[in-house]
Amino acid sequence: MRFIVCENYDELSQKAAEFVSAQIILKPDCNLGLATGSTPIGMYQKLVDMNIDFSNVTTFNLDEYYPIARSNNQSYHYFMTEHLYSKVNLKPENIFIPNGETDTPTEECKQYEKSIAEHGGLDLQVLGIGQNGHIGFNEPSEALNSFTHITQLTQNTIEANSRFFKNIDEVPTQALTMGIATIMRAKRILLLASGKEKARVVHALQGNMIDPEIPATILAAHNDVTVIADKAALDT
Ligand code: GLP
């Protein structure tokens, strides 16, 4: 695991955008796994400003709340449209995100996993990290060999994510998420961590020991992981 230390959030966003753009330059028809949350917002903004050509890129998002309407301004579909889809030349048919409106979540997850495989797998997966070490919505103690599935959010995640909702009761309690095995199959992984709330779990990543209570630590078993973190996230 390589660590790139940045002075602040702006530098982290710039480095992350350069990393993603390098992937697109190397392979213009790459499959990118994308993340939501507040951390990658700066990276998306920089990618838009860099005027990167997304015309041959395919994107697969990590996760989506369940159930949630696409039009809900807290859905990850809405988030991605606002920060990336509507601002770059991605083709609509090349955009994949789990459908939070489905009546058949298990089938949706199976189909999602199949689409990733049919496209030849993910070239680069971008990840944020939850305060409890979750990646996507793979919560502590979940199976480490899971593919895309429906999951129950922990109280910690509901509380952490409630800051975006009017009140905590509006936070969906379930989500559809790529599994740890889906993420681990990506050829290359980029994890972004910003702020002191992440220091505990980033410290665990640096320890290079797998702990099922901190799901991101499984990345120690992947051979191409880069962590871009700001100083606050590294300050333990
Ligand atoms: C959500 C997402 C994760 C994200 C995490 C951290 O729970 N499912 O993919 O990494 O939030 O979000 P933030 O970057 O806002 O701290």
mmCIF file of C-alpha atoms and ligand atoms in Angstrom:
data_model
loop_
_atom_site.group_PDB
_atom_site.id
_atom_site.type_symbol
_atom_site.label_atom_id
_atom_site.label_comp_id
_atom_site.label_asym_id
_atom_site.label_seq_id
_atom_site.Cartn_x
_atom_site.Cartn_y
_atom_site.Cartn_z
ATOM 1 C CA MET A 1 0.000 0.000 0.000
ATOM 2 C CA ARG A 2 1.413 3.358 -1.007
ATOM 3 C CA PHE A 3 0.601 6.490 0.997
ATOM 4 C CA ILE A 4 0.628 9.943 -0.539
ATOM 5 C CA VAL A 5 0.514 12.599 2.160
ATOM 6 C CA CYS A 6 -1.051 15.953 1.319
ATOM 7 C CA GLU A 7 -0.947 19.229 3.194
ATOM 8 C CA ASN A 8 -4.683 19.782 2.906
ATOM 9 C CA TYR A 9 -7.935 18.801 1.191
ATOM 10 C CA ASP A 10 -7.263 20.877 -1.929
ATOM 11 C CA GLU A 11 -3.951 19.129 -2.578
ATOM 12 C CA LEU A 12 -5.588 15.745 -1.934
ATOM 13 C CA SER A 13 -8.297 16.550 -4.485
ATOM 14 C CA GLN A 14 -5.708 17.653 -7.064
ATOM 15 C CA LYS A 15 -3.573 14.526 -6.632
ATOM 16 C CA ALA A 16 -6.640 12.282 -6.797
ATOM 17 C CA ALA A 17 -7.863 13.972 -9.986
ATOM 18 C CA GLU A 18 -4.407 13.574 -11.554
ATOM 19 C CA PHE A 19 -4.393 9.890 -10.592
ATOM 20 C CA VAL A 20 -7.792 9.286 -12.203
ATOM 21 C CA SER A 21 -6.911 11.305 -15.299
ATOM 22 C CA ALA A 22 -3.684 9.284 -15.692
ATOM 23 C CA GLN A 23 -5.812 6.130 -15.702
ATOM 24 C CA ILE A 24 -8.055 7.589 -18.414
ATOM 25 C CA ILE A 25 -5.054 8.679 -20.498
ATOM 26 C CA LEU A 26 -3.473 5.209 -20.188
ATOM 27 C CA LYS A 27 -6.741 3.490 -21.125
ATOM 28 C CA PRO A 28 -9.378 5.823 -22.573
ATOM 29 C CA ASP A 29 -11.996 3.042 -22.547
ATOM 30 C CA CYS A 30 -11.344 2.095 -18.912
ATOM 31 C CA ASN A 31 -13.926 0.986 -16.370
ATOM 32 C CA LEU A 32 -13.860 3.296 -13.374
ATOM 33 C CA GLY A 33 -15.369 2.419 -10.023
ATOM 34 C CA LEU A 34 -16.542 5.623 -8.362
ATOM 35 C CA ALA A 35 -17.377 6.692 -4.833
ATOM 36 C CA THR A 36 -19.654 9.210 -3.156
ATOM 37 C CA GLY A 37 -19.430 10.924 0.228
ATOM 38 C CA SER A 38 -17.980 14.374 0.831
ATOM 39 C CA THR A 39 -14.335 13.349 0.325
ATOM 40 C CA PRO A 40 -14.272 12.875 -3.491
ATOM 41 C CA ILE A 41 -16.265 16.056 -4.244
ATOM 42 C CA GLY A 42 -13.074 18.106 -4.725
ATOM 43 C CA MET A 43 -11.621 15.418 -7.006
ATOM 44 C CA TYR A 44 -14.731 15.481 -9.209
ATOM 45 C CA GLN A 45 -14.595 19.268 -9.379
ATOM 46 C CA LYS A 46 -10.942 19.152 -10.488
ATOM 47 C CA LEU A 47 -11.659 16.458 -13.096
ATOM 48 C CA VAL A 48 -14.405 18.675 -14.520
ATOM 49 C CA ASP A 49 -12.032 21.671 -14.545
ATOM 50 C CA MET A 50 -9.311 19.591 -16.250
ATOM 51 C CA ASN A 51 -11.739 18.914 -19.090
ATOM 52 C CA ILE A 52 -10.935 15.215 -19.158
ATOM 53 C CA ASP A 53 -12.390 13.241 -22.065
ATOM 54 C CA PHE A 54 -14.826 10.693 -20.597
ATOM 55 C CA SER A 55 -16.368 9.747 -23.941
ATOM 56 C CA ASN A 56 -15.094 6.168 -23.871
ATOM 57 C CA VAL A 57 -15.063 5.679 -20.097
ATOM 58 C CA THR A 58 -17.568 3.456 -18.303
ATOM 59 C CA THR A 59 -18.361 4.140 -14.657
ATOM 60 C CA PHE A 60 -19.731 1.868 -11.961
ATOM 61 C CA ASN A 61 -20.646 3.422 -8.643
ATOM 62 C CA LEU A 62 -19.921 1.609 -5.440
ATOM 63 C CA ASP A 63 -23.267 1.860 -3.761
ATOM 64 C CA GLU A 64 -26.683 3.430 -3.311
ATOM 65 C CA TYR A 65 -29.042 3.793 -0.385
ATOM 66 C CA TYR A 66 -32.045 1.463 -0.375
ATOM 67 C CA PRO A 67 -34.804 2.240 -0.852
ATOM 68 C CA ILE A 68 -34.380 5.735 -2.277
ATOM 69 C CA ALA A 69 -35.783 7.631 -5.253
ATOM 70 C CA ARG A 70 -33.252 8.834 -7.827
ATOM 71 C CA SER A 71 -34.811 12.283 -7.533
ATOM 72 C CA ASN A 72 -34.123 12.421 -3.771
ATOM 73 C CA ASN A 73 -31.306 14.946 -3.367
ATOM 74 C CA GLN A 74 -29.579 12.526 -0.947
ATOM 75 C CA SER A 75 -29.507 9.633 -3.416
ATOM 76 C CA TYR A 76 -26.098 8.777 -4.777
ATOM 77 C CA HIS A 77 -27.606 8.945 -8.257
ATOM 78 C CA TYR A 78 -28.464 12.598 -7.585
ATOM 79 C CA PHE A 79 -25.001 13.232 -6.096
ATOM 80 C CA MET A 80 -23.190 11.780 -9.095
ATOM 81 C CA THR A 81 -25.380 13.678 -11.563
ATOM 82 C CA GLU A 82 -24.631 16.915 -9.742
ATOM 83 C CA HIS A 83 -20.885 16.411 -9.347
ATOM 84 C CA LEU A 84 -19.907 14.479 -12.471
ATOM 85 C CA TYR A 85 -22.468 12.960 -14.853
ATOM 86 C CA SER A 86 -23.978 16.293 -15.896
ATOM 87 C CA LYS A 87 -20.593 17.995 -16.202
ATOM 88 C CA VAL A 88 -18.485 15.656 -18.372
ATOM 89 C CA ASN A 89 -19.018 13.858 -21.666
ATOM 90 C CA LEU A 90 -19.810 10.412 -20.194
ATOM 91 C CA LYS A 91 -22.282 8.562 -22.394
ATOM 92 C CA PRO A 92 -25.507 7.791 -20.461
ATOM 93 C CA GLU A 93 -25.311 4.144 -21.532
ATOM 94 C CA ASN A 94 -21.860 3.914 -19.914
ATOM 95 C CA ILE A 95 -23.060 5.003 -16.468
ATOM 96 C CA PHE A 96 -23.923 2.330 -13.911
ATOM 97 C CA ILE A 97 -25.148 2.856 -10.371
ATOM 98 C CA PRO A 98 -27.199 0.437 -8.252
ATOM 99 C CA ASN A 99 -30.890 1.184 -8.588
ATOM 100 C CA GLY A 100 -32.292 2.275 -5.223
ATOM 101 C CA GLU A 101 -35.824 2.208 -6.673
ATOM 102 C CA THR A 102 -35.891 -1.497 -7.542
ATOM 103 C CA ASP A 103 -38.502 -3.841 -6.050
ATOM 104 C CA THR A 104 -36.117 -6.754 -6.473
ATOM 105 C CA PRO A 105 -32.883 -5.715 -4.723
ATOM 106 C CA THR A 106 -31.292 -9.164 -4.734
ATOM 107 C CA GLU A 107 -31.819 -9.480 -8.485
ATOM 108 C CA GLU A 108 -30.528 -5.919 -8.998
ATOM 109 C CA CYS A 109 -27.327 -6.770 -7.120
ATOM 110 C CA LYS A 110 -26.794 -9.940 -9.131
ATOM 111 C CA GLN A 111 -27.290 -8.039 -12.371
ATOM 112 C CA TYR A 112 -24.934 -5.260 -11.236
ATOM 113 C CA GLU A 113 -22.163 -7.714 -10.492
ATOM 114 C CA LYS A 114 -22.763 -9.377 -13.865
ATOM 115 C CA SER A 115 -22.510 -6.034 -15.700
ATOM 116 C CA ILE A 116 -19.132 -5.311 -14.109
ATOM 117 C CA ALA A 117 -17.872 -8.753 -15.150
ATOM 118 C CA GLU A 118 -19.282 -8.434 -18.688
ATOM 119 C CA HIS A 119 -17.431 -5.147 -19.106
ATOM 120 C CA GLY A 120 -14.182 -6.886 -18.190
ATOM 121 C CA GLY A 121 -13.902 -5.762 -14.556
ATOM 122 C CA LEU A 122 -12.831 -2.503 -12.955
ATOM 123 C CA ASP A 123 -9.522 -0.919 -13.973
ATOM 124 C CA LEU A 124 -9.531 1.546 -11.104
ATOM 125 C CA GLN A 125 -11.779 1.693 -8.051
ATOM 126 C CA VAL A 126 -11.908 4.972 -6.151
ATOM 127 C CA LEU A 127 -12.877 4.645 -2.485
ATOM 128 C CA GLY A 128 -13.629 6.908 0.419
ATOM 129 C CA ILE A 129 -13.653 5.458 3.907
ATOM 130 C CA GLY A 130 -16.300 5.562 6.633
ATOM 131 C CA GLN A 131 -15.452 6.617 10.178
ATOM 132 C CA ASN A 132 -15.837 2.961 11.157
ATOM 133 C CA GLY A 133 -13.616 1.814 8.288
ATOM 134 C CA HIS A 134 -16.382 0.825 5.877
ATOM 135 C CA ILE A 135 -15.704 0.883 2.143
ATOM 136 C CA GLY A 136 -18.712 1.239 -0.127
ATOM 137 C CA PHE A 137 -21.296 0.207 2.453
ATOM 138 C CA ASN A 138 -19.405 -2.884 3.619
ATOM 139 C CA GLU A 139 -19.829 -2.496 7.337
ATOM 140 C CA PRO A 140 -17.669 -4.001 10.122
ATOM 141 C CA SER A 141 -18.058 -7.764 10.616
ATOM 142 C CA GLU A 142 -19.635 -8.352 7.195
ATOM 143 C CA ALA A 143 -18.250 -11.189 5.110
ATOM 144 C CA LEU A 144 -15.000 -10.290 3.394
ATOM 145 C CA ASN A 145 -15.829 -12.475 0.371
ATOM 146 C CA SER A 146 -19.065 -10.756 -0.641
ATOM 147 C CA PHE A 147 -20.125 -9.565 -4.080
ATOM 148 C CA THR A 148 -22.726 -6.833 -4.712
ATOM 149 C CA HIS A 149 -25.443 -7.226 -2.083
ATOM 150 C CA ILE A 150 -28.074 -5.529 0.025
ATOM 151 C CA THR A 151 -26.819 -4.556 3.446
ATOM 152 C CA GLN A 152 -28.007 -3.113 6.744
ATOM 153 C CA LEU A 153 -26.305 0.141 7.752
ATOM 154 C CA THR A 154 -24.829 0.332 11.233
ATOM 155 C CA GLN A 155 -25.985 2.966 13.696
ATOM 156 C CA ASN A 156 -22.560 4.612 13.417
ATOM 157 C CA THR A 157 -22.947 5.041 9.635
ATOM 158 C CA ILE A 158 -26.557 6.240 9.931
ATOM 159 C CA GLU A 159 -25.430 8.860 12.442
ATOM 160 C CA ALA A 160 -22.376 9.892 10.387
ATOM 161 C CA ASN A 161 -24.445 10.248 7.199
ATOM 162 C CA SER A 162 -27.402 11.970 8.912
ATOM 163 C CA ARG A 163 -25.545 15.280 8.549
ATOM 164 C CA PHE A 164 -26.708 15.338 4.927
ATOM 165 C CA PHE A 165 -30.391 14.656 5.731
ATOM 166 C CA LYS A 166 -33.000 16.889 7.400
ATOM 167 C CA ASN A 167 -33.169 14.494 10.321
ATOM 168 C CA ILE A 168 -31.829 11.090 11.236
ATOM 169 C CA ASP A 169 -35.162 9.328 10.601
ATOM 170 C CA GLU A 170 -34.833 10.130 6.907
ATOM 171 C CA VAL A 171 -31.566 8.195 6.515
ATOM 172 C CA PRO A 172 -32.320 4.886 4.765
ATOM 173 C CA THR A 173 -31.286 1.940 6.929
ATOM 174 C CA GLN A 174 -30.224 -0.270 4.025
ATOM 175 C CA ALA A 175 -28.048 0.033 0.949
ATOM 176 C CA LEU A 176 -27.024 -1.830 -2.183
ATOM 177 C CA THR A 177 -23.259 -2.057 -2.318
ATOM 178 C CA MET A 178 -20.451 -3.679 -4.231
ATOM 179 C CA GLY A 179 -19.013 -6.332 -1.949
ATOM 180 C CA ILE A 180 -15.481 -6.574 -0.645
ATOM 181 C CA ALA A 181 -14.751 -9.227 -3.288
ATOM 182 C CA THR A 182 -16.045 -6.914 -6.047
ATOM 183 C CA ILE A 183 -13.719 -4.168 -4.819
ATOM 184 C CA MET A 184 -10.748 -6.505 -4.385
ATOM 185 C CA ARG A 185 -11.095 -7.655 -8.016
ATOM 186 C CA ALA A 186 -10.392 -4.125 -9.287
ATOM 187 C CA LYS A 187 -6.960 -3.965 -10.906
ATOM 188 C CA ARG A 188 -6.022 -0.806 -9.036
ATOM 189 C CA ILE A 189 -7.488 0.926 -5.986
ATOM 190 C CA LEU A 190 -7.306 4.557 -4.892
ATOM 191 C CA LEU A 191 -8.539 5.362 -1.382
ATOM 192 C CA LEU A 192 -9.052 8.950 -0.252
ATOM 193 C CA ALA A 193 -9.131 9.997 3.382
ATOM 194 C CA SER A 194 -9.531 13.502 4.729
ATOM 195 C CA GLY A 195 -9.994 14.914 8.197
ATOM 196 C CA LYS A 196 -9.303 13.874 11.751
ATOM 197 C CA GLU A 197 -12.458 11.737 11.988
ATOM 198 C CA LYS A 198 -10.650 9.267 9.706
ATOM 199 C CA ALA A 199 -7.358 9.189 11.638
ATOM 200 C CA ARG A 200 -8.218 6.033 13.618
ATOM 201 C CA VAL A 201 -9.058 3.963 10.544
ATOM 202 C CA VAL A 202 -6.196 5.370 8.441
ATOM 203 C CA HIS A 203 -3.863 4.418 11.264
ATOM 204 C CA ALA A 204 -5.243 0.877 11.045
ATOM 205 C CA LEU A 205 -4.553 0.847 7.281
ATOM 206 C CA GLN A 206 -0.960 1.827 7.943
ATOM 207 C CA GLY A 207 -0.623 -1.170 10.252
ATOM 208 C CA ASN A 208 -1.098 -3.478 7.231
ATOM 209 C CA MET A 209 -3.040 -6.028 9.327
ATOM 210 C CA ILE A 210 -6.460 -7.297 8.263
ATOM 211 C CA ASP A 211 -9.140 -6.643 10.892
ATOM 212 C CA PRO A 212 -12.760 -7.567 9.939
ATOM 213 C CA GLU A 213 -13.934 -4.861 12.345
ATOM 214 C CA ILE A 214 -12.284 -2.290 10.042
ATOM 215 C CA PRO A 215 -13.288 -3.507 6.550
ATOM 216 C CA ALA A 216 -10.827 -1.266 4.649
ATOM 217 C CA THR A 217 -7.893 -3.151 6.182
ATOM 218 C CA ILE A 218 -8.615 -6.004 3.722
ATOM 219 C CA LEU A 219 -6.898 -3.762 1.151
ATOM 220 C CA ALA A 220 -3.586 -4.938 2.648
ATOM 221 C CA ALA A 221 -4.177 -8.101 0.596
ATOM 222 C CA HIS A 222 -4.426 -6.190 -2.722
ATOM 223 C CA ASN A 223 -1.274 -5.584 -4.750
ATOM 224 C CA ASP A 224 -2.021 -2.107 -6.131
ATOM 225 C CA VAL A 225 -3.499 0.264 -3.557
ATOM 226 C CA THR A 226 -2.714 3.955 -3.233
ATOM 227 C CA VAL A 227 -3.999 5.959 -0.286
ATOM 228 C CA ILE A 228 -4.107 9.728 -0.674
ATOM 229 C CA ALA A 229 -4.624 11.315 2.716
ATOM 230 C CA ASP A 230 -4.350 14.773 4.150
ATOM 231 C CA LYS A 231 -2.338 15.438 7.285
ATOM 232 C CA ALA A 232 -5.437 15.573 9.499
ATOM 233 C CA ALA A 233 -6.347 12.006 8.504
ATOM 234 C CA LEU A 234 -2.836 10.850 9.352
ATOM 235 C CA ASP A 235 -2.613 12.620 12.657
ATOM 236 C CA THR A 236 -3.198 10.080 15.399
HETATM 237 C C1 GLP B 1 -20.681 6.769 2.724
HETATM 238 C C2 GLP B 1 -20.296 6.007 1.457
HETATM 239 C C3 GLP B 1 -18.846 5.634 1.429
HETATM 240 C C4 GLP B 1 -17.993 6.825 1.825
HETATM 241 C C5 GLP B 1 -18.340 7.232 3.227
HETATM 242 C C6 GLP B 1 -17.486 8.361 3.758
HETATM 243 O O1 GLP B 1 -21.088 5.979 3.774
HETATM 244 N N1 GLP B 1 -21.079 4.837 1.266
HETATM 245 O O2 GLP B 1 -18.507 5.172 0.124
HETATM 246 O O3 GLP B 1 -16.642 6.493 1.731
HETATM 247 O O4 GLP B 1 -19.699 7.657 3.208
HETATM 248 O O5 GLP B 1 -18.024 9.605 3.461
HETATM 249 P P1 GLP B 1 -17.293 10.974 3.661
HETATM 250 O O6 GLP B 1 -16.304 11.091 2.545
HETATM 251 O O7 GLP B 1 -18.383 12.006 3.552
HETATM 252 O O8 GLP B 1 -16.652 10.947 4.990
#
